[in-house]
Amino acid sequence: MKEINKVVNKIIENVKSKGDAAVRYYTKEFDKIGLNSFLVTKQEVKEAYKQVNKETIKALKFAKKNIEFFAKQQLKQLRNFEVRKNGAVLGQRIIPIEKIGIYIPGGNYPLPSTALMCIIPARLAGVKEIIACSPKIKPETIVAADIAGADKIFKIGGVQAIAAMAYGTKQIPRVDKIVGPGNVY
């Protein structure tokens, strides 16, 4: 585990100090992809829709409706409140986070469900800007992130993507919170 921490810390420090150049380097090193621009363009989103079969798109839209229904029920349970005890004011205020980053793992099997399950509740909760990062991004993942309502989708992954979202680079905005599944890295 110490060796993993050492590698991760080095990547984070390089992304903090070198920004996009470090993200580009590690994307080439780990994912074997050379990128100048990390952003998935509108044209790439259109192409992704052409590559995903209509039944899958229909299923993603159906899942979106179900996730929205459930998330709306969750939101109804949250409320602001204030109480006073022994001269102290205690309470809770529900305030949406400004910007979040969603990490969607790549690998051999696309995980469009991660896009749906992370982006939709955030959007309904009032998050103003939602970005998604995924390595070797599959068309299904692009379509799911688009259907769910991501503002921007980036084709990067790994520690370099998490570090870029945490600290910001010229291409990747800094976010206030990062969500999504991961592994030891």
PDB file of C-alpha atoms in Angstrom:
ATOM      1  CA  MET A   1       0.000   0.000   0.000  1.00  0.00           C
ATOM      2  CA  LYS A   2       2.904   2.370   0.704  1.00  0.00           C
ATOM      3  CA  GLU A   3       4.092   1.926  -2.882  1.00  0.00           C
ATOM      4  CA  ILE A   4       0.618   2.811  -4.210  1.00  0.00           C
ATOM      5  CA  ASN A   5       0.496   5.918  -2.000  1.00  0.00           C
ATOM      6  CA  LYS A   6       3.893   6.964  -3.321  1.00  0.00           C
ATOM      7  CA  VAL A   7       2.751   6.632  -6.950  1.00  0.00           C
ATOM      8  CA  VAL A   8      -0.546   8.415  -6.282  1.00  0.00           C
ATOM      9  CA  ASN A   9       1.126  11.291  -4.428  1.00  0.00           C
ATOM     10  CA  LYS A  10       3.622  11.762  -7.275  1.00  0.00           C
ATOM     11  CA  ILE A  11       0.808  11.937  -9.847  1.00  0.00           C
ATOM     12  CA  ILE A  12      -1.161  14.403  -7.710  1.00  0.00           C
ATOM     13  CA  GLU A  13       1.869  16.648  -7.190  1.00  0.00           C
ATOM     14  CA  ASN A  14       2.673  16.592 -10.915  1.00  0.00           C
ATOM     15  CA  VAL A  15      -0.916  17.485 -11.855  1.00  0.00           C
ATOM     16  CA  LYS A  16      -0.896  20.307  -9.279  1.00  0.00           C
ATOM     17  CA  SER A  17       2.365  21.742 -10.595  1.00  0.00           C
ATOM     18  CA  LYS A  18       2.204  20.933 -14.328  1.00  0.00           C
ATOM     19  CA  GLY A  19      -1.543  20.906 -14.965  1.00  0.00           C
ATOM     20  CA  ASP A  20      -2.689  19.690 -18.370  1.00  0.00           C
ATOM     21  CA  ALA A  21       0.817  18.595 -19.375  1.00  0.00           C
ATOM     22  CA  ALA A  22       0.847  16.093 -16.489  1.00  0.00           C
ATOM     23  CA  VAL A  23      -2.696  14.916 -17.266  1.00  0.00           C
ATOM     24  CA  ARG A  24      -1.672  14.425 -20.904  1.00  0.00           C
ATOM     25  CA  TYR A  25       1.498  12.545 -19.882  1.00  0.00           C
ATOM     26  CA  TYR A  26      -0.275  10.131 -17.507  1.00  0.00           C
ATOM     27  CA  THR A  27      -3.124   9.549 -19.955  1.00  0.00           C
ATOM     28  CA  LYS A  28      -0.546   8.520 -22.551  1.00  0.00           C
ATOM     29  CA  GLU A  29       1.406   6.469 -19.988  1.00  0.00           C
ATOM     30  CA  PHE A  30      -1.501   4.547 -18.436  1.00  0.00           C
ATOM     31  CA  ASP A  31      -4.273   4.605 -21.049  1.00  0.00           C
ATOM     32  CA  LYS A  32      -2.040   4.629 -24.152  1.00  0.00           C
ATOM     33  CA  ILE A  33      -3.988   7.568 -25.595  1.00  0.00           C
ATOM     34  CA  GLY A  34      -2.449  10.801 -26.843  1.00  0.00           C
ATOM     35  CA  LEU A  35      -4.819  13.731 -26.317  1.00  0.00           C
ATOM     36  CA  ASN A  36      -4.485  17.445 -26.962  1.00  0.00           C
ATOM     37  CA  SER A  37      -7.997  18.326 -25.860  1.00  0.00           C
ATOM     38  CA  PHE A  38      -9.648  16.395 -23.039  1.00  0.00           C
ATOM     39  CA  LEU A  39     -13.181  17.676 -23.635  1.00  0.00           C
ATOM     40  CA  VAL A  40     -15.707  15.480 -25.424  1.00  0.00           C
ATOM     41  CA  THR A  41     -17.014  17.774 -28.172  1.00  0.00           C
ATOM     42  CA  LYS A  42     -20.644  18.193 -29.242  1.00  0.00           C
ATOM     43  CA  GLN A  43     -19.735  16.350 -32.441  1.00  0.00           C
ATOM     44  CA  GLU A  44     -18.325  13.436 -30.422  1.00  0.00           C
ATOM     45  CA  VAL A  45     -21.564  13.324 -28.416  1.00  0.00           C
ATOM     46  CA  LYS A  46     -23.569  13.157 -31.680  1.00  0.00           C
ATOM     47  CA  GLU A  47     -21.304  10.369 -32.952  1.00  0.00           C
ATOM     48  CA  ALA A  48     -21.741   8.442 -29.692  1.00  0.00           C
ATOM     49  CA  TYR A  49     -25.533   8.490 -30.127  1.00  0.00           C
ATOM     50  CA  LYS A  50     -25.074   6.993 -33.602  1.00  0.00           C
ATOM     51  CA  GLN A  51     -22.919   4.178 -32.188  1.00  0.00           C
ATOM     52  CA  VAL A  52     -25.271   3.169 -29.361  1.00  0.00           C
ATOM     53  CA  ASN A  53     -28.277   1.067 -30.320  1.00  0.00           C
ATOM     54  CA  LYS A  54     -31.734   2.560 -29.878  1.00  0.00           C
ATOM     55  CA  GLU A  55     -32.777  -0.024 -27.256  1.00  0.00           C
ATOM     56  CA  THR A  56     -29.861   0.975 -25.038  1.00  0.00           C
ATOM     57  CA  ILE A  57     -30.736   4.658 -25.400  1.00  0.00           C
ATOM     58  CA  LYS A  58     -34.351   3.850 -24.566  1.00  0.00           C
ATOM     59  CA  ALA A  59     -33.220   1.886 -21.481  1.00  0.00           C
ATOM     60  CA  LEU A  60     -30.994   4.769 -20.338  1.00  0.00           C
ATOM     61  CA  LYS A  61     -33.899   7.219 -20.645  1.00  0.00           C
ATOM     62  CA  PHE A  62     -36.182   4.813 -18.747  1.00  0.00           C
ATOM     63  CA  ALA A  63     -33.571   4.475 -15.990  1.00  0.00           C
ATOM     64  CA  LYS A  64     -33.256   8.271 -15.878  1.00  0.00           C
ATOM     65  CA  LYS A  65     -36.979   8.626 -15.155  1.00  0.00           C
ATOM     66  CA  ASN A  66     -36.797   6.074 -12.332  1.00  0.00           C
ATOM     67  CA  ILE A  67     -33.713   7.678 -10.797  1.00  0.00           C
ATOM     68  CA  GLU A  68     -35.344  11.118 -11.023  1.00  0.00           C
ATOM     69  CA  PHE A  69     -38.471   9.809  -9.302  1.00  0.00           C
ATOM     70  CA  PHE A  70     -36.463   8.312  -6.444  1.00  0.00           C
ATOM     71  CA  ALA A  71     -34.154  11.330  -6.065  1.00  0.00           C
ATOM     72  CA  LYS A  72     -37.166  13.659  -5.902  1.00  0.00           C
ATOM     73  CA  GLN A  73     -38.596  11.521  -3.088  1.00  0.00           C
ATOM     74  CA  GLN A  74     -35.265  11.751  -1.259  1.00  0.00           C
ATOM     75  CA  LEU A  75     -35.225  15.535  -1.642  1.00  0.00           C
ATOM     76  CA  LYS A  76     -38.686  15.772  -0.086  1.00  0.00           C
ATOM     77  CA  GLN A  77     -37.257  14.186   3.068  1.00  0.00           C
ATOM     78  CA  LEU A  78     -34.578  16.855   3.442  1.00  0.00           C
ATOM     79  CA  ARG A  79     -35.526  20.088   5.098  1.00  0.00           C
ATOM     80  CA  ASN A  80     -34.052  23.090   6.796  1.00  0.00           C
ATOM     81  CA  PHE A  81     -34.640  23.358  10.523  1.00  0.00           C
ATOM     82  CA  GLU A  82     -33.445  25.289  13.530  1.00  0.00           C
ATOM     83  CA  VAL A  83     -33.751  24.586  17.259  1.00  0.00           C
ATOM     84  CA  ARG A  84     -32.548  26.377  20.361  1.00  0.00           C
ATOM     85  CA  LYS A  85     -31.066  24.604  23.350  1.00  0.00           C
ATOM     86  CA  ASN A  86     -29.334  26.190  26.333  1.00  0.00           C
ATOM     87  CA  GLY A  87     -28.864  29.438  24.432  1.00  0.00           C
ATOM     88  CA  ALA A  88     -27.310  27.756  21.405  1.00  0.00           C
ATOM     89  CA  VAL A  89     -28.875  27.735  17.962  1.00  0.00           C
ATOM     90  CA  LEU A  90     -28.618  24.366  16.252  1.00  0.00           C
ATOM     91  CA  GLY A  91     -29.895  23.440  12.840  1.00  0.00           C
ATOM     92  CA  GLN A  92     -29.482  22.360   9.300  1.00  0.00           C
ATOM     93  CA  ARG A  93     -29.595  24.270   6.019  1.00  0.00           C
ATOM     94  CA  ILE A  94     -29.732  22.438   2.720  1.00  0.00           C
ATOM     95  CA  ILE A  95     -27.427  24.238   0.288  1.00  0.00           C
ATOM     96  CA  PRO A  96     -26.439  22.737  -3.079  1.00  0.00           C
ATOM     97  CA  ILE A  97     -22.768  22.335  -3.883  1.00  0.00           C
ATOM     98  CA  GLU A  98     -21.628  24.704  -6.639  1.00  0.00           C
ATOM     99  CA  LYS A  99     -19.579  22.281  -8.817  1.00  0.00           C
ATOM    100  CA  ILE A 100     -19.078  18.539  -8.705  1.00  0.00           C
ATOM    101  CA  GLY A 101     -16.984  16.082 -10.648  1.00  0.00           C
ATOM    102  CA  ILE A 102     -18.166  12.582 -11.448  1.00  0.00           C
ATOM    103  CA  TYR A 103     -15.596   9.853 -11.969  1.00  0.00           C
ATOM    104  CA  ILE A 104     -16.873   7.107 -14.279  1.00  0.00           C
ATOM    105  CA  PRO A 105     -14.481   4.147 -14.501  1.00  0.00           C
ATOM    106  CA  GLY A 106     -13.526   2.951 -17.970  1.00  0.00           C
ATOM    107  CA  GLY A 107     -12.028  -0.446 -18.526  1.00  0.00           C
ATOM    108  CA  ASN A 108     -13.433  -3.287 -20.577  1.00  0.00           C
ATOM    109  CA  TYR A 109     -17.071  -2.715 -19.663  1.00  0.00           C
ATOM    110  CA  PRO A 110     -18.784   0.667 -19.811  1.00  0.00           C
ATOM    111  CA  LEU A 111     -20.555   1.850 -16.665  1.00  0.00           C
ATOM    112  CA  PRO A 112     -23.324   4.146 -17.890  1.00  0.00           C
ATOM    113  CA  SER A 113     -25.180   3.495 -14.622  1.00  0.00           C
ATOM    114  CA  THR A 114     -22.489   5.436 -12.746  1.00  0.00           C
ATOM    115  CA  ALA A 115     -23.196   8.473 -14.915  1.00  0.00           C
ATOM    116  CA  LEU A 116     -26.930   8.227 -14.305  1.00  0.00           C
ATOM    117  CA  MET A 117     -26.735   7.478 -10.565  1.00  0.00           C
ATOM    118  CA  CYS A 118     -24.289  10.306  -9.845  1.00  0.00           C
ATOM    119  CA  ILE A 119     -25.311  13.071 -12.256  1.00  0.00           C
ATOM    120  CA  ILE A 120     -29.108  12.936 -11.965  1.00  0.00           C
ATOM    121  CA  PRO A 121     -29.374  13.314  -8.150  1.00  0.00           C
ATOM    122  CA  ALA A 122     -26.780  16.104  -8.238  1.00  0.00           C
ATOM    123  CA  ARG A 123     -28.710  17.977 -10.927  1.00  0.00           C
ATOM    124  CA  LEU A 124     -31.986  17.620  -9.004  1.00  0.00           C
ATOM    125  CA  ALA A 125     -30.279  18.770  -5.791  1.00  0.00           C
ATOM    126  CA  GLY A 126     -29.390  22.031  -7.518  1.00  0.00           C
ATOM    127  CA  VAL A 127     -25.707  21.568  -8.330  1.00  0.00           C
ATOM    128  CA  LYS A 128     -24.913  24.302 -10.843  1.00  0.00           C
ATOM    129  CA  GLU A 129     -22.050  22.673 -12.765  1.00  0.00           C
ATOM    130  CA  ILE A 130     -21.462  18.953 -13.234  1.00  0.00           C
ATOM    131  CA  ILE A 131     -18.459  17.552 -15.055  1.00  0.00           C
ATOM    132  CA  ALA A 132     -17.737  13.903 -15.779  1.00  0.00           C
ATOM    133  CA  CYS A 133     -14.402  12.194 -16.410  1.00  0.00           C
ATOM    134  CA  SER A 134     -13.929   8.721 -17.856  1.00  0.00           C
ATOM    135  CA  PRO A 135     -10.885   7.046 -19.409  1.00  0.00           C
ATOM    136  CA  LYS A 136     -11.019   5.376 -22.816  1.00  0.00           C
ATOM    137  CA  ILE A 137     -14.569   6.641 -22.842  1.00  0.00           C
ATOM    138  CA  LYS A 138     -17.116   4.360 -24.454  1.00  0.00           C
ATOM    139  CA  PRO A 139     -20.051   5.684 -26.526  1.00  0.00           C
ATOM    140  CA  GLU A 140     -22.531   4.298 -23.952  1.00  0.00           C
ATOM    141  CA  THR A 141     -20.866   6.323 -21.221  1.00  0.00           C
ATOM    142  CA  ILE A 142     -20.940   9.522 -23.287  1.00  0.00           C
ATOM    143  CA  VAL A 143     -24.628   9.012 -24.090  1.00  0.00           C
ATOM    144  CA  ALA A 144     -25.489   8.241 -20.452  1.00  0.00           C
ATOM    145  CA  ALA A 145     -23.624  11.322 -19.194  1.00  0.00           C
ATOM    146  CA  ASP A 146     -25.402  13.455 -21.797  1.00  0.00           C
ATOM    147  CA  ILE A 147     -28.844  12.034 -20.979  1.00  0.00           C
ATOM    148  CA  ALA A 148     -28.183  12.514 -17.255  1.00  0.00           C
ATOM    149  CA  GLY A 149     -27.298  16.174 -17.768  1.00  0.00           C
ATOM    150  CA  ALA A 150     -23.513  16.548 -17.457  1.00  0.00           C
ATOM    151  CA  ASP A 151     -22.365  20.033 -18.422  1.00  0.00           C
ATOM    152  CA  LYS A 152     -18.995  18.792 -19.667  1.00  0.00           C
ATOM    153  CA  ILE A 153     -17.554  15.339 -20.291  1.00  0.00           C
ATOM    154  CA  PHE A 154     -13.808  14.713 -20.323  1.00  0.00           C
ATOM    155  CA  LYS A 155     -12.014  11.698 -21.786  1.00  0.00           C
ATOM    156  CA  ILE A 156      -9.482  11.229 -19.009  1.00  0.00           C
ATOM    157  CA  GLY A 157      -9.303   8.851 -16.092  1.00  0.00           C
ATOM    158  CA  GLY A 158      -7.260   7.552 -13.217  1.00  0.00           C
ATOM    159  CA  VAL A 159      -5.503   9.499 -10.518  1.00  0.00           C
ATOM    160  CA  GLN A 160      -4.734  12.252 -13.029  1.00  0.00           C
ATOM    161  CA  ALA A 161      -8.467  12.874 -13.608  1.00  0.00           C
ATOM    162  CA  ILE A 162      -9.232  12.958  -9.880  1.00  0.00           C
ATOM    163  CA  ALA A 163      -6.304  15.327  -9.261  1.00  0.00           C
ATOM    164  CA  ALA A 164      -7.336  17.560 -12.179  1.00  0.00           C
ATOM    165  CA  MET A 165     -10.876  17.859 -10.808  1.00  0.00           C
ATOM    166  CA  ALA A 166      -9.587  18.449  -7.263  1.00  0.00           C
ATOM    167  CA  TYR A 167      -7.074  21.168  -8.165  1.00  0.00           C
ATOM    168  CA  GLY A 168      -8.157  22.348 -11.615  1.00  0.00           C
ATOM    169  CA  THR A 169      -6.100  22.771 -14.782  1.00  0.00           C
ATOM    170  CA  LYS A 170      -6.549  25.016 -17.822  1.00  0.00           C
ATOM    171  CA  GLN A 171      -8.877  22.447 -19.417  1.00  0.00           C
ATOM    172  CA  ILE A 172     -10.428  20.778 -16.365  1.00  0.00           C
ATOM    173  CA  PRO A 173     -12.302  22.994 -13.890  1.00  0.00           C
ATOM    174  CA  ARG A 174     -11.700  22.596 -10.163  1.00  0.00           C
ATOM    175  CA  VAL A 175     -14.751  21.148  -8.441  1.00  0.00           C
ATOM    176  CA  ASP A 176     -16.018  21.251  -4.865  1.00  0.00           C
ATOM    177  CA  LYS A 177     -16.731  17.530  -4.568  1.00  0.00           C
ATOM    178  CA  ILE A 178     -15.825  14.376  -6.494  1.00  0.00           C
ATOM    179  CA  VAL A 179     -18.062  11.296  -6.506  1.00  0.00           C
ATOM    180  CA  GLY A 180     -17.995   7.891  -8.156  1.00  0.00           C
ATOM    181  CA  PRO A 181     -16.522   4.435  -7.667  1.00  0.00           C
ATOM    182  CA  GLY A 182     -12.833   3.718  -7.651  1.00  0.00           C
ATOM    183  CA  ASN A 183     -10.115   1.248  -6.815  1.00  0.00           C
ATOM    184  CA  VAL A 184      -6.907   1.341  -4.755  1.00  0.00           C
ATOM    185  CA  TYR A 185      -5.651   4.192  -6.909  1.00  0.00           C
TER     186      TYR A 185
END
